[in-house]
Amino acid sequence: MLTCCHGKQPRFHFRSLGSNAIKLADQQEEVLQKILSKFPSGISFAFAYGSGIFHQKGNISSQNMLDFVFVLQNARKWHEDNMYGKHHAHHYSSLRWLGSRALVYLQDKFGAGVYYNTLVPMEGRMIKYGTISRDNFLLDLNEWQWLYLAGRLHKPVNMILRPNDEDIVLALKANLNSAVTATLLCLPEYFTEEELFLRIAGLSYAGDFRMIVGENKNKVQNIVISNFESFQELYRPILLSCSQLHFSSGKYHQDLASDVLLSRLMSLPQNLQLKVGQILEGKKDKPSLVESALVNASKDGAECSQLVNKGVTAIVKRSSITQSVKGILTAGGPKTLIYSAQKLTKMMKGFFGR
């Protein structure tokens, strides 16, 4: 596995709690576990994320929707068990009448490899849950094929079912390393920890059309500010192992020599490397030119930063559009209207600072 700093693997943290929040966290954990127990077995990894789990400035409510992702060992069997064995057919839109084979085909082959059921009442809360096959999950985390769930996991999440699968454990760690690597390439010689975390949290929103219509424009800042200690737990072990990084007087100083930039470029996920090469060379079907393109990119720090930013934006733009279109089908008309209205309300609150 590639690491951003060629050091030891970091400890993998997901949540930081103050002592005054332990009781509330225990209650929340109980609710999450109860919800998970309502679903079929066959889940390799499950996590919860978003404002229903982690407070965000300007978006704090105990009734915010709880967002889940389930990584599935056998997607077709799981959806069959979920619809019929667990009697959750009502979670699905009219697409359920096409059968589990069609659902899994839609899940795997369109958008970002995720199938969402939304606005599902469970345990006194409203939830949304996404399902993804193990292979597609690994593809996104290791190669940033869509930078969709990989981006979700750049930010603090609550693991409600920890993985025993070594490939998933390694992919989770690799994804964090990749986030630091890409972000360092986009930052100047000197930067603060807050600037670093804002960049990391913003990777998966670069090029996301929903940030124009449907999301609070201050979302990234609110996520980081409200969960700063959790970001420190996630990333400080990686940063401390980076020999090209030095911390002094409240700022990080990074080495921007061309050989360091090239090393980082060569450590980026494969799809991002390909996008950078395509942007620089202008040839979409020439992966063989990627290495020479990365060498050229490393010669100019400012150009290198722009190329990585453009590469990330290209990945996110495509996946955000295709996944959102798929979401209309998987949610169905009425739920799509309700969910969109909720998103627009959050956006307006953020715009007017209320």
Short mmCIF file of C-alpha atoms in Angstrom, two decimals:
data_model
loop_
_atom_site.label_atom_id
_atom_site.label_comp_id
_atom_site.label_asym_id
_atom_site.label_seq_id
_atom_site.Cartn_x
_atom_site.Cartn_y
_atom_site.Cartn_z
CA MET A 1 0.00 0.00 0.00
CA LEU A 2 1.24 3.47 -0.83
CA THR A 3 1.66 5.93 2.02
CA CYS A 4 1.93 9.67 1.70
CA CYS A 5 4.97 10.04 3.86
CA HIS A 6 6.69 6.69 3.59
CA GLY A 7 6.35 6.20 7.33
CA LYS A 8 4.62 3.75 9.63
CA GLN A 9 0.91 3.28 9.29
CA PRO A 10 -1.19 5.62 11.46
CA ARG A 11 -3.57 4.50 14.13
CA PHE A 12 -7.05 4.80 12.70
CA HIS A 13 -9.36 6.94 14.83
CA PHE A 14 -12.92 7.86 14.01
CA ARG A 15 -14.40 9.78 16.91
CA SER A 16 -13.28 11.98 19.77
CA LEU A 17 -15.54 12.48 22.80
CA GLY A 18 -15.35 14.85 25.71
CA SER A 19 -16.31 13.47 29.12
CA ASN A 20 -19.44 15.64 29.20
CA ALA A 21 -20.67 13.95 26.02
CA ILE A 22 -20.21 10.33 27.08
CA LYS A 23 -23.80 9.75 28.22
CA LEU A 24 -25.26 11.29 25.06
CA ALA A 25 -22.81 9.32 22.94
CA ASP A 26 -23.79 6.08 24.68
CA GLN A 27 -27.45 6.78 23.97
CA GLN A 28 -26.67 7.52 20.35
CA GLU A 29 -24.57 4.37 20.06
CA GLU A 30 -27.45 2.31 21.41
CA VAL A 31 -29.80 3.76 18.78
CA LEU A 32 -27.29 3.10 15.99
CA GLN A 33 -26.80 -0.50 17.07
CA LYS A 34 -30.56 -1.06 17.30
CA ILE A 35 -31.00 0.27 13.80
CA LEU A 36 -28.20 -1.91 12.47
CA SER A 37 -29.80 -4.98 14.07
CA LYS A 38 -32.92 -4.42 11.97
CA PHE A 39 -31.01 -5.24 8.79
CA PRO A 40 -29.85 -8.60 7.39
CA SER A 41 -26.43 -10.09 8.07
CA GLY A 42 -23.82 -10.01 5.33
CA ILE A 43 -22.51 -6.51 6.08
CA SER A 44 -18.69 -6.33 6.08
CA PHE A 45 -18.44 -2.77 7.34
CA ALA A 46 -21.00 -0.21 8.47
CA PHE A 47 -20.60 3.41 9.41
CA ALA A 48 -22.78 6.41 10.16
CA TYR A 49 -21.92 9.95 9.18
CA GLY A 50 -23.29 13.44 8.72
CA SER A 51 -25.04 16.05 10.84
CA GLY A 52 -27.23 13.44 12.54
CA ILE A 53 -24.07 11.97 14.10
CA PHE A 54 -21.59 14.85 14.28
CA HIS A 55 -22.66 18.36 15.23
CA GLN A 56 -22.15 20.98 12.57
CA LYS A 57 -22.20 24.68 13.33
CA GLY A 58 -25.57 26.08 12.31
CA ASN A 59 -27.02 22.60 11.81
CA ILE A 60 -27.51 21.08 15.25
CA SER A 61 -30.64 19.04 15.86
CA SER A 62 -31.33 15.72 17.52
CA GLN A 63 -33.83 15.09 14.74
CA ASN A 64 -31.42 15.42 11.82
CA MET A 65 -31.56 12.40 9.54
CA LEU A 66 -29.13 9.60 10.37
CA ASP A 67 -26.98 8.58 7.40
CA PHE A 68 -25.59 5.06 7.07
CA VAL A 69 -23.44 3.14 4.61
CA PHE A 70 -23.31 -0.67 4.50
CA VAL A 71 -20.54 -2.50 2.64
CA LEU A 72 -22.03 -5.78 1.42
CA GLN A 73 -20.44 -9.19 0.97
CA ASN A 74 -23.16 -10.39 -1.43
CA ALA A 75 -25.31 -7.48 -2.59
CA ARG A 76 -28.01 -9.47 -4.37
CA LYS A 77 -28.65 -11.82 -1.44
CA TRP A 78 -28.60 -8.91 1.01
CA HIS A 79 -31.23 -6.91 -0.90
CA GLU A 80 -33.43 -10.01 -1.23
CA ASP A 81 -33.13 -10.65 2.52
CA ASN A 82 -33.78 -6.98 3.26
CA MET A 83 -36.87 -6.69 1.10
CA TYR A 84 -38.46 -10.03 1.92
CA GLY A 85 -36.78 -11.58 4.96
CA LYS A 86 -36.79 -8.33 6.94
CA HIS A 87 -40.01 -7.04 5.31
CA HIS A 88 -38.35 -3.79 4.28
CA ALA A 89 -39.78 -3.66 0.77
CA HIS A 90 -41.41 -0.33 1.70
CA HIS A 91 -37.91 1.18 2.08
CA TYR A 92 -37.48 0.93 -1.69
CA SER A 93 -39.02 2.93 -4.50
CA SER A 94 -41.04 1.26 -7.26
CA LEU A 95 -37.73 -0.06 -8.60
CA ARG A 96 -38.17 -2.97 -6.18
CA TRP A 97 -40.64 -4.48 -8.64
CA LEU A 98 -37.72 -5.05 -11.01
CA GLY A 99 -36.20 -7.50 -8.53
CA SER A 100 -32.91 -7.76 -6.69
CA ARG A 101 -30.84 -8.47 -9.80
CA ALA A 102 -31.87 -5.15 -11.37
CA LEU A 103 -31.35 -3.29 -8.10
CA VAL A 104 -27.81 -4.60 -7.77
CA TYR A 105 -27.06 -3.82 -11.42
CA LEU A 106 -28.21 -0.24 -10.80
CA GLN A 107 -26.22 -0.11 -7.56
CA ASP A 108 -22.97 -1.35 -9.11
CA LYS A 109 -22.99 0.07 -12.64
CA PHE A 110 -24.33 3.60 -12.31
CA GLY A 111 -23.32 6.65 -10.30
CA ALA A 112 -20.74 6.05 -7.60
CA GLY A 113 -21.57 2.40 -6.91
CA VAL A 114 -23.98 3.22 -4.06
CA TYR A 115 -27.71 2.49 -3.76
CA TYR A 116 -29.58 4.72 -1.29
CA ASN A 117 -32.91 4.28 0.44
CA THR A 118 -33.91 7.53 2.10
CA LEU A 119 -36.50 8.95 4.51
CA VAL A 120 -36.97 5.63 6.27
CA PRO A 121 -38.46 5.85 9.79
CA MET A 122 -36.68 3.59 12.27
CA GLU A 123 -36.23 3.66 16.07
CA GLY A 124 -37.89 7.05 16.34
CA ARG A 125 -35.52 8.64 13.80
CA MET A 126 -35.54 9.22 10.09
CA ILE A 127 -32.65 7.44 8.35
CA LYS A 128 -30.99 7.16 4.96
CA TYR A 129 -28.86 4.14 4.16
CA GLY A 130 -26.59 3.42 1.25
CA THR A 131 -25.32 0.03 0.14
CA ILE A 132 -22.20 -0.74 -1.88
CA SER A 133 -20.48 -3.94 -2.92
CA ARG A 134 -17.17 -4.77 -1.27
CA ASP A 135 -15.31 -4.62 -4.60
CA ASN A 136 -16.62 -1.16 -5.49
CA PHE A 137 -15.91 0.09 -1.97
CA LEU A 138 -12.28 -1.01 -2.26
CA LEU A 139 -12.06 0.48 -5.75
CA ASP A 140 -13.19 3.89 -4.52
CA LEU A 141 -10.96 3.97 -1.46
CA ASN A 142 -7.83 2.66 -3.15
CA GLU A 143 -8.09 4.31 -6.57
CA TRP A 144 -10.56 7.19 -6.00
CA GLN A 145 -12.68 5.88 -8.84
CA TRP A 146 -15.54 8.16 -7.78
CA LEU A 147 -14.12 9.91 -4.70
CA TYR A 148 -17.59 9.49 -3.21
CA LEU A 149 -17.45 7.20 -0.20
CA ALA A 150 -13.69 7.77 -0.16
CA GLY A 151 -14.51 11.43 0.40
CA ARG A 152 -17.04 10.65 3.10
CA LEU A 153 -14.30 8.76 4.92
CA HIS A 154 -11.88 11.70 4.76
CA LYS A 155 -14.04 13.15 7.51
CA PRO A 156 -14.88 11.71 10.95
CA VAL A 157 -17.42 8.89 10.87
CA ASN A 158 -18.88 6.57 13.46
CA MET A 159 -18.03 2.93 12.82
CA ILE A 160 -20.97 0.89 14.03
CA LEU A 161 -19.62 -2.37 12.60
CA ARG A 162 -15.85 -2.55 12.41
CA PRO A 163 -14.32 -4.52 9.55
CA ASN A 164 -12.60 -7.86 10.05
CA ASP A 165 -11.64 -7.84 6.38
CA GLU A 166 -7.94 -6.94 6.16
CA ASP A 167 -8.36 -5.49 2.67
CA ILE A 168 -10.97 -3.05 3.96
CA VAL A 169 -8.81 -2.09 6.96
CA LEU A 170 -5.84 -1.37 4.68
CA ALA A 171 -8.03 0.55 2.21
CA LEU A 172 -9.36 2.78 5.00
CA LYS A 173 -5.81 3.66 6.02
CA ALA A 174 -4.66 4.14 2.43
CA ASN A 175 -7.56 6.53 1.80
CA LEU A 176 -6.49 8.79 4.69
CA ASN A 177 -2.90 8.79 3.46
CA SER A 178 -4.12 9.69 -0.03
CA ALA A 179 -6.17 12.57 1.37
CA VAL A 180 -3.07 14.04 3.03
CA THR A 181 -0.93 13.47 -0.07
CA ALA A 182 -3.40 15.20 -2.42
CA THR A 183 -3.96 18.04 0.02
CA LEU A 184 -0.25 18.73 0.53
CA LEU A 185 0.11 19.05 -3.23
CA CYS A 186 -2.60 21.73 -3.17
CA LEU A 187 -1.21 23.74 -0.24
CA PRO A 188 1.55 26.38 -0.19
CA GLU A 189 4.89 26.05 1.57
CA TYR A 190 3.44 27.27 4.89
CA PHE A 191 -0.04 26.45 6.17
CA THR A 192 -1.98 26.01 9.41
CA GLU A 193 -3.60 22.83 10.67
CA GLU A 194 -7.01 24.38 10.10
CA GLU A 195 -6.15 25.15 6.48
CA LEU A 196 -5.03 21.56 6.04
CA PHE A 197 -8.24 20.11 7.46
CA LEU A 198 -10.41 22.50 5.43
CA ARG A 199 -8.66 21.33 2.28
CA ILE A 200 -9.03 17.67 3.20
CA ALA A 201 -12.72 18.04 4.08
CA GLY A 202 -13.29 19.97 0.86
CA LEU A 203 -11.78 17.40 -1.50
CA SER A 204 -15.03 15.51 -2.00
CA TYR A 205 -17.00 18.75 -2.54
CA ALA A 206 -14.72 20.14 -5.28
CA GLY A 207 -16.78 20.14 -8.44
CA ASP A 208 -19.92 18.88 -6.66
CA PHE A 209 -22.83 20.67 -8.33
CA ARG A 210 -24.83 20.34 -5.10
CA MET A 211 -22.60 22.97 -3.54
CA ILE A 212 -24.16 25.42 -6.01
CA VAL A 213 -27.75 24.31 -5.44
CA GLY A 214 -28.73 22.19 -2.44
CA GLU A 215 -25.96 22.53 0.13
CA ASN A 216 -25.00 25.06 2.78
CA LYS A 217 -22.13 27.07 1.26
CA ASN A 218 -20.36 27.03 4.65
CA LYS A 219 -20.68 23.26 4.99
CA VAL A 220 -16.98 22.40 4.82
CA GLN A 221 -16.02 25.07 7.33
CA ASN A 222 -18.83 24.04 9.68
CA ILE A 223 -17.77 20.39 9.54
CA VAL A 224 -14.15 21.16 10.40
CA ILE A 225 -14.76 23.77 13.08
CA SER A 226 -17.34 21.65 14.87
CA ASN A 227 -15.19 18.48 14.82
CA PHE A 228 -11.64 19.82 14.94
CA GLU A 229 -10.39 17.37 17.58
CA SER A 230 -11.71 14.43 15.57
CA PHE A 231 -9.79 15.63 12.52
CA GLN A 232 -6.67 15.88 14.67
CA GLU A 233 -7.12 12.29 15.81
CA LEU A 234 -7.51 11.11 12.23
CA TYR A 235 -4.58 12.94 10.70
CA ARG A 236 -1.95 13.86 13.26
CA PRO A 237 -0.36 10.38 13.27
CA ILE A 238 0.08 10.65 9.49
CA LEU A 239 1.43 14.18 9.67
CA LEU A 240 3.90 13.28 12.42
CA SER A 241 5.33 10.52 10.24
CA CYS A 242 5.98 12.87 7.30
CA SER A 243 9.70 13.63 7.17
CA GLN A 244 9.10 16.48 4.69
CA LEU A 245 6.80 18.29 7.13
CA HIS A 246 7.90 20.48 10.04
CA PHE A 247 5.68 22.22 12.60
CA SER A 248 6.77 25.48 14.18
CA SER A 249 5.10 28.66 15.47
CA GLY A 250 1.62 27.35 14.77
CA LYS A 251 2.28 26.47 11.13
CA TYR A 252 3.43 23.52 9.05
CA HIS A 253 6.31 23.96 6.64
CA GLN A 254 6.53 21.52 3.74
CA ASP A 255 9.34 20.78 1.33
CA LEU A 256 8.27 21.67 -2.22
CA ALA A 257 11.35 20.40 -4.06
CA SER A 258 10.51 18.78 -7.39
CA ASP A 259 11.62 15.32 -6.23
CA VAL A 260 9.29 15.56 -3.22
CA LEU A 261 6.41 16.69 -5.44
CA LEU A 262 7.05 13.82 -7.84
CA SER A 263 7.10 11.31 -4.99
CA ARG A 264 3.73 12.59 -3.81
CA LEU A 265 2.28 12.62 -7.31
CA MET A 266 3.39 9.02 -7.80
CA SER A 267 1.67 8.10 -4.52
CA LEU A 268 -1.71 9.51 -5.52
CA PRO A 269 -4.60 7.11 -6.19
CA GLN A 270 -4.52 5.74 -9.71
CA ASN A 271 -7.60 7.54 -11.03
CA LEU A 272 -6.35 10.92 -9.82
CA GLN A 273 -2.97 10.29 -11.44
CA LEU A 274 -4.81 9.48 -14.68
CA LYS A 275 -6.88 12.68 -14.48
CA VAL A 276 -3.79 14.82 -13.85
CA GLY A 277 -2.06 13.19 -16.82
CA GLN A 278 -5.08 13.70 -19.07
CA ILE A 279 -5.40 17.36 -18.12
CA LEU A 280 -1.72 18.00 -18.76
CA GLU A 281 -1.37 15.93 -21.94
CA GLY A 282 -4.88 16.42 -23.30
CA LYS A 283 -5.13 12.77 -24.32
CA LYS A 284 -7.93 10.84 -22.62
CA ASP A 285 -6.94 7.36 -23.71
CA LYS A 286 -3.21 7.41 -23.07
CA PRO A 287 -2.59 6.03 -19.54
CA SER A 288 0.94 5.14 -20.69
CA LEU A 289 1.73 8.87 -20.71
CA VAL A 290 0.75 9.38 -17.08
CA GLU A 291 4.20 8.88 -15.57
CA SER A 292 5.88 11.33 -17.93
CA ALA A 293 3.06 13.81 -17.29
CA LEU A 294 3.59 13.55 -13.54
CA VAL A 295 7.32 14.18 -14.00
CA ASN A 296 6.48 17.35 -15.95
CA ALA A 297 3.92 18.42 -13.35
CA SER A 298 6.45 18.11 -10.52
CA LYS A 299 8.71 20.76 -12.06
CA ASP A 300 6.39 23.64 -11.16
CA GLY A 301 4.78 23.71 -7.71
CA ALA A 302 2.04 26.18 -8.66
CA GLU A 303 1.08 24.26 -11.79
CA CYS A 304 1.21 20.99 -9.86
CA SER A 305 -1.29 22.36 -7.33
CA GLN A 306 -3.65 23.48 -10.09
CA LEU A 307 -3.45 20.13 -11.86
CA VAL A 308 -4.28 18.15 -8.72
CA ASN A 309 -7.18 20.50 -7.95
CA LYS A 310 -8.52 20.10 -11.49
CA GLY A 311 -8.10 16.33 -11.31
CA VAL A 312 -10.05 16.06 -8.07
CA THR A 313 -12.76 18.37 -9.45
CA ALA A 314 -13.10 16.25 -12.59
CA ILE A 315 -13.66 13.07 -10.57
CA VAL A 316 -16.14 14.61 -8.13
CA LYS A 317 -18.12 16.52 -10.77
CA ARG A 318 -18.92 13.40 -12.75
CA SER A 319 -19.72 11.16 -9.78
CA SER A 320 -21.86 13.79 -8.01
CA ILE A 321 -24.05 14.28 -11.08
CA THR A 322 -24.48 10.61 -11.93
CA GLN A 323 -25.08 9.57 -8.32
CA SER A 324 -27.66 12.33 -7.83
CA VAL A 325 -29.53 11.28 -10.97
CA LYS A 326 -29.51 7.72 -9.69
CA GLY A 327 -30.77 8.97 -6.33
CA ILE A 328 -33.94 10.29 -7.99
CA LEU A 329 -34.68 6.78 -9.25
CA THR A 330 -33.83 4.98 -6.03
CA ALA A 331 -35.75 7.41 -3.81
CA GLY A 332 -38.80 7.86 -6.02
CA GLY A 333 -40.61 11.08 -6.83
CA PRO A 334 -42.27 12.04 -3.51
CA LYS A 335 -39.19 11.28 -1.37
CA THR A 336 -36.94 13.14 -3.82
CA LEU A 337 -39.09 16.27 -3.46
CA ILE A 338 -39.07 16.07 0.34
CA TYR A 339 -35.33 15.39 0.53
CA SER A 340 -34.53 18.19 -1.94
CA ALA A 341 -36.68 20.62 0.04
CA GLN A 342 -34.79 19.75 3.22
CA LYS A 343 -31.45 20.33 1.47
CA LEU A 344 -32.60 23.68 0.10
CA THR A 345 -33.76 24.74 3.56
CA LYS A 346 -30.31 23.98 4.98
CA MET A 347 -28.72 25.92 2.12
CA MET A 348 -30.86 28.99 2.78
CA LYS A 349 -30.12 28.86 6.51
CA GLY A 350 -26.42 28.82 5.72
CA PHE A 351 -26.78 31.64 3.21
CA PHE A 352 -28.59 33.94 5.64
CA GLY A 353 -26.54 32.83 8.64
CA ARG A 354 -29.51 31.59 10.67
#
